[in-house]
XYZ file of C-alpha atoms in Angstrom:
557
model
C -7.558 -68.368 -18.390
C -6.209 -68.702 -15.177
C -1.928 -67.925 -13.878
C 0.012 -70.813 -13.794
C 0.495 -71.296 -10.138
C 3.897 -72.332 -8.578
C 3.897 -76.791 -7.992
C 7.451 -77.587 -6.971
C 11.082 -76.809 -7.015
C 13.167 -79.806 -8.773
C 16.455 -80.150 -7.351
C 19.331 -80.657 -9.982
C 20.703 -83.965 -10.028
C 23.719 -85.074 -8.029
C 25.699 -86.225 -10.913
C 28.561 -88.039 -8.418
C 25.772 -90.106 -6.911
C 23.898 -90.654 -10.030
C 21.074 -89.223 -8.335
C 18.433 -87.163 -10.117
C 16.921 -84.476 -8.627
C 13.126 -85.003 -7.419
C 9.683 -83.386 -6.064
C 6.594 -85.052 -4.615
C 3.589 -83.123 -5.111
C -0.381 -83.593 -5.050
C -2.549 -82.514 -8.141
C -6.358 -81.953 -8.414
C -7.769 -84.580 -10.454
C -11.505 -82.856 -11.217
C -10.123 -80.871 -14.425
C -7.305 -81.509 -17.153
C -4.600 -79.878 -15.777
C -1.265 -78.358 -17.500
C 2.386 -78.804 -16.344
C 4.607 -76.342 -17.237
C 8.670 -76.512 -16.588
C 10.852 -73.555 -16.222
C 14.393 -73.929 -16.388
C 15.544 -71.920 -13.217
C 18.171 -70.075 -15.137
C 16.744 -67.735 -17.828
C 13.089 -68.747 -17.019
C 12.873 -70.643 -19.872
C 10.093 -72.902 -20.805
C 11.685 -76.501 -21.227
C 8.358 -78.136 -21.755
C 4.580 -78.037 -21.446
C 2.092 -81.112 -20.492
C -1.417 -81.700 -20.399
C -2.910 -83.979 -18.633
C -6.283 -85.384 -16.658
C -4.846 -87.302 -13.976
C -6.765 -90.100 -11.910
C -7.873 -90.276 -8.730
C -5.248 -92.237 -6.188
C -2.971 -92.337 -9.281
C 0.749 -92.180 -8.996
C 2.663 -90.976 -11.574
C 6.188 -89.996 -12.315
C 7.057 -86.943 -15.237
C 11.233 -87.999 -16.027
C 12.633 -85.009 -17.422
C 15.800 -85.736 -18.948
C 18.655 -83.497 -20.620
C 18.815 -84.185 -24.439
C 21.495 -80.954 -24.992
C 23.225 -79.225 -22.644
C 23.981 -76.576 -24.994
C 20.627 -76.242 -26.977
C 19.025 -76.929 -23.228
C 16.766 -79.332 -25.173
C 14.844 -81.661 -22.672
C 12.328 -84.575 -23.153
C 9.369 -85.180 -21.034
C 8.072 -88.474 -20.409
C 5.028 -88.940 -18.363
C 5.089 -92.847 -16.199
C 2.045 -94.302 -14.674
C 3.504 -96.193 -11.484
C 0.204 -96.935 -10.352
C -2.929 -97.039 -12.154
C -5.703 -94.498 -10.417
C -8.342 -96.529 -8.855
C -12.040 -96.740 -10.162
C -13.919 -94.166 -7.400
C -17.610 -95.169 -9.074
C -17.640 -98.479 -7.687
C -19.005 -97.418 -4.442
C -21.571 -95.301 -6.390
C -22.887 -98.661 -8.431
C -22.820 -100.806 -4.933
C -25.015 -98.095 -3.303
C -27.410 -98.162 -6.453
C -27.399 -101.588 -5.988
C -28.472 -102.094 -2.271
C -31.214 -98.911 -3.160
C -32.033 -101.259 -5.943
C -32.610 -104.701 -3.472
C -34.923 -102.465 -1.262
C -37.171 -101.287 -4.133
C -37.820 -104.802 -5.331
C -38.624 -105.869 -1.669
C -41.126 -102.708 -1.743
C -42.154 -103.965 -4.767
C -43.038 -107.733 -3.240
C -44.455 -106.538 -0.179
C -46.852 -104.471 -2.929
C -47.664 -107.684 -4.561
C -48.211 -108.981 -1.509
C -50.776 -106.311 -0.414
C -52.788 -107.400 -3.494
C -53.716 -110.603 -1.736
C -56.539 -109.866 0.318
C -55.936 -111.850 4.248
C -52.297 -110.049 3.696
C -54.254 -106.365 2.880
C -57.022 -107.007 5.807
C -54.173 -107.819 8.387
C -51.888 -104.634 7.238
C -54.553 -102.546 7.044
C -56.470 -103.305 10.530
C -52.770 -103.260 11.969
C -51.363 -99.445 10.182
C -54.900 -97.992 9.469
C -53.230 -95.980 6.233
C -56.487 -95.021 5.313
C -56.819 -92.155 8.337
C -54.258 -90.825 6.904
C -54.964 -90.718 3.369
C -58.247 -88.892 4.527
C -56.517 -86.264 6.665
C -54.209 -85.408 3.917
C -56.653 -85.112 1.296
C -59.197 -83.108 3.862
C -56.815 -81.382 5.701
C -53.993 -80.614 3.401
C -51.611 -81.807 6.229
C -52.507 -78.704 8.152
C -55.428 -78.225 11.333
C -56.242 -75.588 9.205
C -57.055 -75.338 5.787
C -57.318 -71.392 5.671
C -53.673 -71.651 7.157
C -52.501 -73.508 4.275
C -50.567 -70.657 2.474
C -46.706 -70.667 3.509
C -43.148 -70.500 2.476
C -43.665 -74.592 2.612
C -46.959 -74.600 0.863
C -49.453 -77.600 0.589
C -51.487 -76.165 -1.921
C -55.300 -77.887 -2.380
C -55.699 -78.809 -5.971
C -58.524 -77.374 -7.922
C -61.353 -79.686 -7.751
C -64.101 -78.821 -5.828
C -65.389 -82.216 -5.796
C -62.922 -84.085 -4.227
C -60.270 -82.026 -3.080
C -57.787 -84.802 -3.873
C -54.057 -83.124 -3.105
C -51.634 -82.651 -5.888
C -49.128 -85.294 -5.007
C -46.955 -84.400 -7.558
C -46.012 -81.003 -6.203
C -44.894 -82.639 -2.866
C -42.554 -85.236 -5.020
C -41.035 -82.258 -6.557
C -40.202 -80.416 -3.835
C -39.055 -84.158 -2.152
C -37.142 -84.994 -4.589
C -34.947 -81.838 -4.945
C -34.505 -81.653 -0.886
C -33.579 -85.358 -0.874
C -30.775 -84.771 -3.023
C -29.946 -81.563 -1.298
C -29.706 -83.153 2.003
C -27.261 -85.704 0.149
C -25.233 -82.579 -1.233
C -24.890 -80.617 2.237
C -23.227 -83.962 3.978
C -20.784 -84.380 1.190
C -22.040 -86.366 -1.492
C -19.525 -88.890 -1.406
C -16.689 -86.375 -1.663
C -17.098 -86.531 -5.348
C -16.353 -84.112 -7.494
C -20.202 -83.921 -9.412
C -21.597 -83.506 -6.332
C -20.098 -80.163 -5.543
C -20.094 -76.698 -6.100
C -18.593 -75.343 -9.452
C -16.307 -73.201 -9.254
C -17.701 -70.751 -11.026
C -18.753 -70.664 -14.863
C -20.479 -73.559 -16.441
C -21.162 -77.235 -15.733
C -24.375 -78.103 -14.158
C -23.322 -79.930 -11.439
C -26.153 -81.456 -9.030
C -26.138 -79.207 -6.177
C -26.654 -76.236 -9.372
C -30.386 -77.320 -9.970
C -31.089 -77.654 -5.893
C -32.152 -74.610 -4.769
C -33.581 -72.859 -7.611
C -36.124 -75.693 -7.514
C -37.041 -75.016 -4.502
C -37.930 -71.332 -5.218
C -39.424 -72.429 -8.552
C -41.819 -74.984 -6.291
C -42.368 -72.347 -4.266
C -43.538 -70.177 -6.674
C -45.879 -72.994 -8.066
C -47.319 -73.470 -4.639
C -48.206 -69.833 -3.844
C -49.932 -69.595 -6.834
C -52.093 -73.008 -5.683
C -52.298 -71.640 -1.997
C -53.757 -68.555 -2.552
C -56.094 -69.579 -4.704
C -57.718 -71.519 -2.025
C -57.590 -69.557 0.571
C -59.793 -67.218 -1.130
C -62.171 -68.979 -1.733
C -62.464 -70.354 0.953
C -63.506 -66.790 2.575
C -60.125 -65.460 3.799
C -59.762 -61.446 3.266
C -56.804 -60.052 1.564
C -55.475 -58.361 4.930
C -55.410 -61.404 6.508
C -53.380 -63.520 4.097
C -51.131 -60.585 3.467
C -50.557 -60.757 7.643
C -49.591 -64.526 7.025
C -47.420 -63.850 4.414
C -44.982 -61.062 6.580
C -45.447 -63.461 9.519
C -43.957 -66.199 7.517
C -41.862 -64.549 5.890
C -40.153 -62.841 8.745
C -39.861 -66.722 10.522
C -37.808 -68.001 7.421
C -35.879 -64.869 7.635
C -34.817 -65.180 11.474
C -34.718 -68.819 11.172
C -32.205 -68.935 8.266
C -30.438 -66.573 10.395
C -30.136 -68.816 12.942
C -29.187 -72.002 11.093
C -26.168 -69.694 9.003
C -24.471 -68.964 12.294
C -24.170 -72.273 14.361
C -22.089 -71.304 17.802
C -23.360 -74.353 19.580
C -20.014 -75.235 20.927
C -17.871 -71.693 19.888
C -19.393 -69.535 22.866
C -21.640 -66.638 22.304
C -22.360 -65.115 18.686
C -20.206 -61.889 17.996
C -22.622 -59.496 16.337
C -18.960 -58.883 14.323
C -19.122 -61.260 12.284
C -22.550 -62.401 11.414
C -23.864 -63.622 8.032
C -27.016 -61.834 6.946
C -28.081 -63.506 3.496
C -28.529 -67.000 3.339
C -30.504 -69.953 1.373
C -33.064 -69.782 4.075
C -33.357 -65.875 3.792
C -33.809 -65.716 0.662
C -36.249 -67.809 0.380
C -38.514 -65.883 2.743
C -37.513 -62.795 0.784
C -38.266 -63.916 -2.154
C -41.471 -65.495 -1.540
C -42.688 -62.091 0.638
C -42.499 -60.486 -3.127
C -43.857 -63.192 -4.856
C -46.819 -64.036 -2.200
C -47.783 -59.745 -2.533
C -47.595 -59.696 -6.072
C -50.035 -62.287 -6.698
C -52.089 -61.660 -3.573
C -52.601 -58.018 -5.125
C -53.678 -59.469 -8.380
C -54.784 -63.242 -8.007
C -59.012 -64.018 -7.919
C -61.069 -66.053 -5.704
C -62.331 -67.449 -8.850
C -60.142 -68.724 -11.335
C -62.364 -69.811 -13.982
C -62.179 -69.213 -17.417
C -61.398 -65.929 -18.236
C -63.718 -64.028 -20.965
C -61.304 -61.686 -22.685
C -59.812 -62.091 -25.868
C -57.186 -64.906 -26.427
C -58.343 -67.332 -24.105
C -55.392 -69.603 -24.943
C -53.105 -66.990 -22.829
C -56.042 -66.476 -20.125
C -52.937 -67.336 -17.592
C -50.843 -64.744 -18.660
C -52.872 -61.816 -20.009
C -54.830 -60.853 -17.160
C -51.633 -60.574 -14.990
C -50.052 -58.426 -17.608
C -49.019 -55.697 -14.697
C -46.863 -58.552 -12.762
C -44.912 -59.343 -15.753
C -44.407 -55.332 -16.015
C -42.915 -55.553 -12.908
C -40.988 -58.705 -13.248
C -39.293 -57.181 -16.514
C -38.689 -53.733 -14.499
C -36.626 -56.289 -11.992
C -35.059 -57.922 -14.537
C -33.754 -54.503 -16.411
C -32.753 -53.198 -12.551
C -30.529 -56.257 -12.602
C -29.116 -55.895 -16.315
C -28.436 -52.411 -15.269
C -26.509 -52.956 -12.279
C -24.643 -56.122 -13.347
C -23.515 -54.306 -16.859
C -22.809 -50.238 -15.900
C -22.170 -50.026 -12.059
C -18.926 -49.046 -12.065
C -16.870 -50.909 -9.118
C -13.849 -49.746 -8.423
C -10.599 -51.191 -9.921
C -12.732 -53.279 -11.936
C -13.939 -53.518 -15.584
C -17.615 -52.820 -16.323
C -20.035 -55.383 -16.376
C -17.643 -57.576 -15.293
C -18.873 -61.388 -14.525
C -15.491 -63.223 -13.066
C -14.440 -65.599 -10.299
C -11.580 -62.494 -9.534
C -7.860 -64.061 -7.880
C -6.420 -66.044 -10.617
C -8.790 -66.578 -12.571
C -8.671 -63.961 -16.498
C -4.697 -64.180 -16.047
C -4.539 -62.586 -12.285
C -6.139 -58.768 -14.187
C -8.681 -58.813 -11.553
C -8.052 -60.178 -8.341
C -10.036 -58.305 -6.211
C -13.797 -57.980 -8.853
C -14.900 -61.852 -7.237
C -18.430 -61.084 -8.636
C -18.300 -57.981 -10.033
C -21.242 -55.671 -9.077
C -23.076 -58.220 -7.598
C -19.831 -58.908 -5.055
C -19.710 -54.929 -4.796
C -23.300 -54.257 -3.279
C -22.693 -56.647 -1.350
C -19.858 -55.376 0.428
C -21.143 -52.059 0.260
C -23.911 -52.934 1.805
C -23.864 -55.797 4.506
C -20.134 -55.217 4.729
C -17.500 -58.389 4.187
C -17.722 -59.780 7.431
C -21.700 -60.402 7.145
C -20.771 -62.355 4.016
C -20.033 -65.954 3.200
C -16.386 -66.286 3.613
C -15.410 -69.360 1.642
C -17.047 -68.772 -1.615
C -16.227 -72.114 -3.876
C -14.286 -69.572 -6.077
C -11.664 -69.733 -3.782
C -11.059 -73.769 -5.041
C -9.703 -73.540 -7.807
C -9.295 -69.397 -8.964
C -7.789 -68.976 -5.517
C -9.689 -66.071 -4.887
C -9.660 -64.282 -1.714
C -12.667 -61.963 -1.483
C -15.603 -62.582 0.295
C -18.374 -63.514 -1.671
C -21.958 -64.832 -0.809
C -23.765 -66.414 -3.221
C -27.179 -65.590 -1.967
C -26.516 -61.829 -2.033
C -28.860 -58.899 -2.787
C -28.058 -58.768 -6.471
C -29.034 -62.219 -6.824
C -31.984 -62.255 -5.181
C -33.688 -60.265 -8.101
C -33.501 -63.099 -10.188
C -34.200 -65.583 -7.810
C -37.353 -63.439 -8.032
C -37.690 -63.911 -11.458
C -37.428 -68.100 -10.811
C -40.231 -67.857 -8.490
C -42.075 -65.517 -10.799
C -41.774 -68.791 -13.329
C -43.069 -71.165 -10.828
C -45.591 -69.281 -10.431
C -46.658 -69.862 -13.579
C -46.700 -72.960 -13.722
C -48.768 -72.430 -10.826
C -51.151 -70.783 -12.643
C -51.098 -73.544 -15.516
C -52.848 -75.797 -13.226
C -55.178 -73.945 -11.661
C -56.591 -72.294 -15.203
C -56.556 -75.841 -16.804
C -57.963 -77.726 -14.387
C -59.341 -81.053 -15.224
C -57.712 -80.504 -18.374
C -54.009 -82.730 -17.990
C -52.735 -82.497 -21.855
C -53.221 -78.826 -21.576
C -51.020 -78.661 -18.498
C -48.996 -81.152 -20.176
C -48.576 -79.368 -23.214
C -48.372 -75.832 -21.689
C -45.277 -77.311 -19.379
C -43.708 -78.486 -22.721
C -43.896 -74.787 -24.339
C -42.568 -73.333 -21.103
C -39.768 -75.979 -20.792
C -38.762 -74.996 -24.660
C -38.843 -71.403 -24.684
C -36.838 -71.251 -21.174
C -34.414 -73.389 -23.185
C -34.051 -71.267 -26.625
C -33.656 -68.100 -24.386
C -30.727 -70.102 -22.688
C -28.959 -71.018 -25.847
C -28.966 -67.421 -27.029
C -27.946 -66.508 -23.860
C -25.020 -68.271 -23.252
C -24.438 -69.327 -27.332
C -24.830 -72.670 -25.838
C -20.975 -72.301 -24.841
C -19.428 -72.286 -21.106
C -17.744 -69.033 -21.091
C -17.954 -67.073 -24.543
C -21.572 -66.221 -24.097
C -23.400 -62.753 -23.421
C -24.393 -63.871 -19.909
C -22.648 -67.393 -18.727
C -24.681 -69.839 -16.664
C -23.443 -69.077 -13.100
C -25.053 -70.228 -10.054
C -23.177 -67.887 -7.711
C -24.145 -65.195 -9.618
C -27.630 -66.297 -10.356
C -27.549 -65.190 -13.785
C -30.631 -64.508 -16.181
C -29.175 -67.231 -18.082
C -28.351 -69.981 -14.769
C -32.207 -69.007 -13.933
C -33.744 -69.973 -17.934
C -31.961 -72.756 -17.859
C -33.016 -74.272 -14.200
C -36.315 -73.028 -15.150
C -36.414 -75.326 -18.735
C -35.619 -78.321 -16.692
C -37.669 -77.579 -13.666
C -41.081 -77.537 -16.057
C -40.033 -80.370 -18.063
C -39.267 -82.310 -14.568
C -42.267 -81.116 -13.315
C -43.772 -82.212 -16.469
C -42.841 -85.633 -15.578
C -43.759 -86.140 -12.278
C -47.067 -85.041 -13.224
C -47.808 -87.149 -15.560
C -46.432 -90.159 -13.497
C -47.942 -89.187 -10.355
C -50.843 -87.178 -10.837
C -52.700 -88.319 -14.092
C -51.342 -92.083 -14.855
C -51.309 -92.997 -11.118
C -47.984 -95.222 -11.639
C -45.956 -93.787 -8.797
C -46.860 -92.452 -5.528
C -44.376 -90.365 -5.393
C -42.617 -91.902 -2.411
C -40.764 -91.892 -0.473
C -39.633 -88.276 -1.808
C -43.279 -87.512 -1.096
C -43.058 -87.416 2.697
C -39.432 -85.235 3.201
C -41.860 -83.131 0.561
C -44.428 -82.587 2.815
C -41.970 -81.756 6.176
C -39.250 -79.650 3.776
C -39.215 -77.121 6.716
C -38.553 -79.370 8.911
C -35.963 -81.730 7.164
C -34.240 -78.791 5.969
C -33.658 -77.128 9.187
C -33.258 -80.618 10.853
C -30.019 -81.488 8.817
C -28.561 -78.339 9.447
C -28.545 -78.241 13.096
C -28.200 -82.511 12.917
C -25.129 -82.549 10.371
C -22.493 -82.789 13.206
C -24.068 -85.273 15.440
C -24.592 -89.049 15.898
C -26.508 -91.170 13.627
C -25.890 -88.489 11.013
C -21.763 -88.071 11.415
C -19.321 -90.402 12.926
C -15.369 -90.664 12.568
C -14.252 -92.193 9.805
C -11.048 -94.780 8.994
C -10.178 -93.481 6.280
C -11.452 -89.530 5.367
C -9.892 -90.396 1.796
C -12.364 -93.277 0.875
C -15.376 -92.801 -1.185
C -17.253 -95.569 0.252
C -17.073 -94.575 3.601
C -18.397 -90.977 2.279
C -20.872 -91.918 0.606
C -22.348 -94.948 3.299
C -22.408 -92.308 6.025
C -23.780 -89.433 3.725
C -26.203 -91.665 2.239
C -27.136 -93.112 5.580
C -27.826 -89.866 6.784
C -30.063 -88.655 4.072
C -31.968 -92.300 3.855
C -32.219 -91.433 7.780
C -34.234 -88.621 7.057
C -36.339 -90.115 4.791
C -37.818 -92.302 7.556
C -38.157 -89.865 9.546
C -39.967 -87.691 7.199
C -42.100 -90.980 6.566
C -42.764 -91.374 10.328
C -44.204 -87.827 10.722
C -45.645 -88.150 7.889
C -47.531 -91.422 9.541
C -48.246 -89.573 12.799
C -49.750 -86.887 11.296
C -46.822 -84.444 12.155
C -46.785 -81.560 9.341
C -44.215 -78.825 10.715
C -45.893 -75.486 8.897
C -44.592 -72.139 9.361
């Protein structure tokens, strides 16, 4: 539904010189696109194409003149040159990624033979560390365990064995994040949507992080408990922590490093960073004020829901967030814009609303932080051309990114209730995963845009956080079983950026620019050289997440 925007003016042809008339132009070759000529006198249409045209294709559309009196034309679209196949670089990479894992593999095989084990492990001692992380949760302290980074202790109080599976999780998503932020190969899948719809990679990123989160609070403060901490303490932890993720996301949102001193002016308040210390400040208090030293089995009535029923007043208050957000999303009136209005704004719904990027959500916003604290390049602006600020972790949002921890959370609480008890958890995940799911579908009538609430990530709709949330327990599902009960996967290497997310996070923010992670490139148009230096950065990381994680070096908040 978007205004045809203007692509060219042909020249008419210079009939003397047998020469037609022509214009050069560049198309975007993510979506199917439409051509549409006007004849320049009248405004008539002459014809209409659509088309999905290929990358580094070049192509020619010959309009020719059938009748000069009926102005009758014929369009014929020419492919001069064949668009090149872009996922070749993607199956090289896969391959190379593919040669190290069987090498891993070997050297495994390898380990299996005893001289080869003895010398490795009198040479790397990987057993100190095993100990420490088991003992010490990656943390001096195990009282200080609770943060925005968690490394929750698991739940037996035998061997307080740590839930690897959590860490490969949390990995696994900020691997691929990393990836994402340095440019993902300049593809198109491994970008922002516009707006509305497709689940594109960098979609599921960060609401797996705050549904992690959520998981790990519940697992954190748990143990800190009962291991003797009071309430007023952990609550002190909590503000302190989250007050550190607040000022540091801060920080990493406005880089001046080589622009000369910060102008106050023009500062950006919210940010991936800050709300994630918001969010988990609400969700750390609400379960502090209700969660028990002891979380054995509970002795009320329908011990099947013994993880949900006792908590009834947090889901009262979840719900009372989630109606303050239907509320304001669907009857806040903003001005010169429809009610409950959900919409990229510019060209986007025929050029009616221009200036409603976001409806209510874009309105508090600007109301309240003003537009020059906002994000200035929202990826509306790609393709509906929209010129509003609009940031995508603003206030409105936040509610349900609330909600998504709120789910973590219990998943959290899955674990801790069923201990010892894996097809429970299993099961339970399953449940969660399908109900999250159905909710979706009758959200969105499993459609992009005609649904009562679209999936939109800038928006963080009810229905973008259902969704992320059916997939996040069904991943975490996974994992768990692979990592945690069958043993068949270590979870590396996504297990050690898992255990330093703070860090890695942080690191290739303030990093992206510089040398090993950035160089200059021969050709900025090439796929391959995209993805080997984005790639190379994020594998960089990796290591380095690895060699902390060898040292001992656990960056905690």
């Amino acid at each position: 539904q978007c205004l045809y925007q203007f692509l060219a003016f042909v020249p008419p042809s210079n009939e003397s010189l047998r020469k037609p008339g022509t214009a050069s132009v560049m198309v975007d070759t993510q979506h199917p696109l439409t051509l549409l000529l006007n004849s320049s006198v009248g405004d008539r249409d002459l014809c209409k194409i659509q088309y999905h045209f290929g990358e580094f294709g070049n192509y020619s559309l010959v309009v020719k003149t059938l009748s000069t009196s009926t102005q009758t034309v014929s369009c014929d679209l020419i492919i001069n040159e064949g668009p090149i196949n872009s996922y070749l670089p993607i199956l090289f990479a896969f391959l190379v990624y593919m040669g190290v894992l069987a090498l891993l593999i070997a050297g495994r095989l390898l380990m299996k033979i005893d001289p080869v084990r003895n010398w490795v492990y009198k040479k790397l001692d990987p057993r100190a560390t095993d100990r420490m992380i088991n003992s010490e949760l990656g943390s001096p302290n195990t009282a200080d365990s609770i943060n925005c980074d968690p490394t929750p202790q698991s739940w037996s109080t035998g061997s307080r064995q740590r839930l690897r599976s959590l860490d490969t999780f949390r990995g696994l998503s900020l691997v691929i994040m990393v990836f994402v932020n340095y440019g993902g190969g300049k593809y198109w899948f491994f970008k922002h949507e516009s707006w509305n719809g497709k689940l594109h990679f960098p979609s599921a990123l960060f609401s797996r992080f705050v549904f992690i989160m959520g998981t790990s609070v519940a697992l954190a403060l748990g143990s800190m408990l009962r291991w003797g901490s009071s309430k007023w303490k952990v609550l002190r932890k909590i503000l302190w922590r989250s007050f550190v993720l607040i000022l540091l996301g801060i920080i990493v949102v406005n880089p001046n490093y080589c622009l000369g001193p910060l102008s106050w002016d023009n500062l950006r308040i919210p940010g991936v960073l800050q709300r994630l210390g918001f969010t988990y400040l609400v969700i750390a208090a609400l379960e502090l004020l209700f969660t028990r030293a002891d979380s054995g089995t509970w002795e009320g009535r329908f011990p099947a829901l013994q993880d949900i029923l006792p908590y009834w007043p947090q889901w009262i208050f979840i719900l009372v967030l989630e109606t303050i957000w239907l509320c304001l999303t669907f009857l806040l009136p903003v001005p010169d814009c429809p009610r409950g209005y959900l919409g990229p704004g510019g060209i986007g719904d025929f050029g009616k609303y221009p200036n409603c990027t976001g409806g209510a959500a874009g309105y508090i916003d600007r109301l309240l932080l003003g537009e020059k604290h906002m994000y200035q390049h929202p990826s509306s602006g790609v393709i509906y051309q929209s010129t509003m600020p609009y940031d995508p972790e603003g206030i409105l949002g936040t509610i349900n990114s609330i909600v998504m921890a709120f789910l973590g959370l219990q998943a959290g609480k899955i674990t801790l209730f069923y201990k010892d008890q894996p097809k429970q958890i299993m099961s339970r995940f399953i449940i969660w995963g399908i109900v999250m799911g159905i909710i979706s579908a009758i959200l969105t009538k499993c459609s992009k845009e005609e649904g009562f609430i679209p999936i939109n990530k800038n928006l963080w709709s009810i229905s973008y956080v259902t969704t992320m949330s059916c997939f996040a327990f069904i991943l975490l599902l996974l994992i768990y079983y692979l990592v945690d009960v069958k043993k068949w996967w270590s979870g590396a290497p996504f297990l050690y950026p898992g255990m330093n997310s703070i860090l890695v996070y942080i690191g290739h923010q303030v990093f992206a620019n510089y040398f090993p992670f950035k160089w200059k490139m021969q050709d900025s148009q090439s796929h391959a050289e995209h993805l080997t230096q984005n790639l190379t950065a994020t594998t960089l990381w990796v290591i380095i997440s690895y060699i902390l994680y060898r040292r001992r070096i656990f960056w905690k908040i």
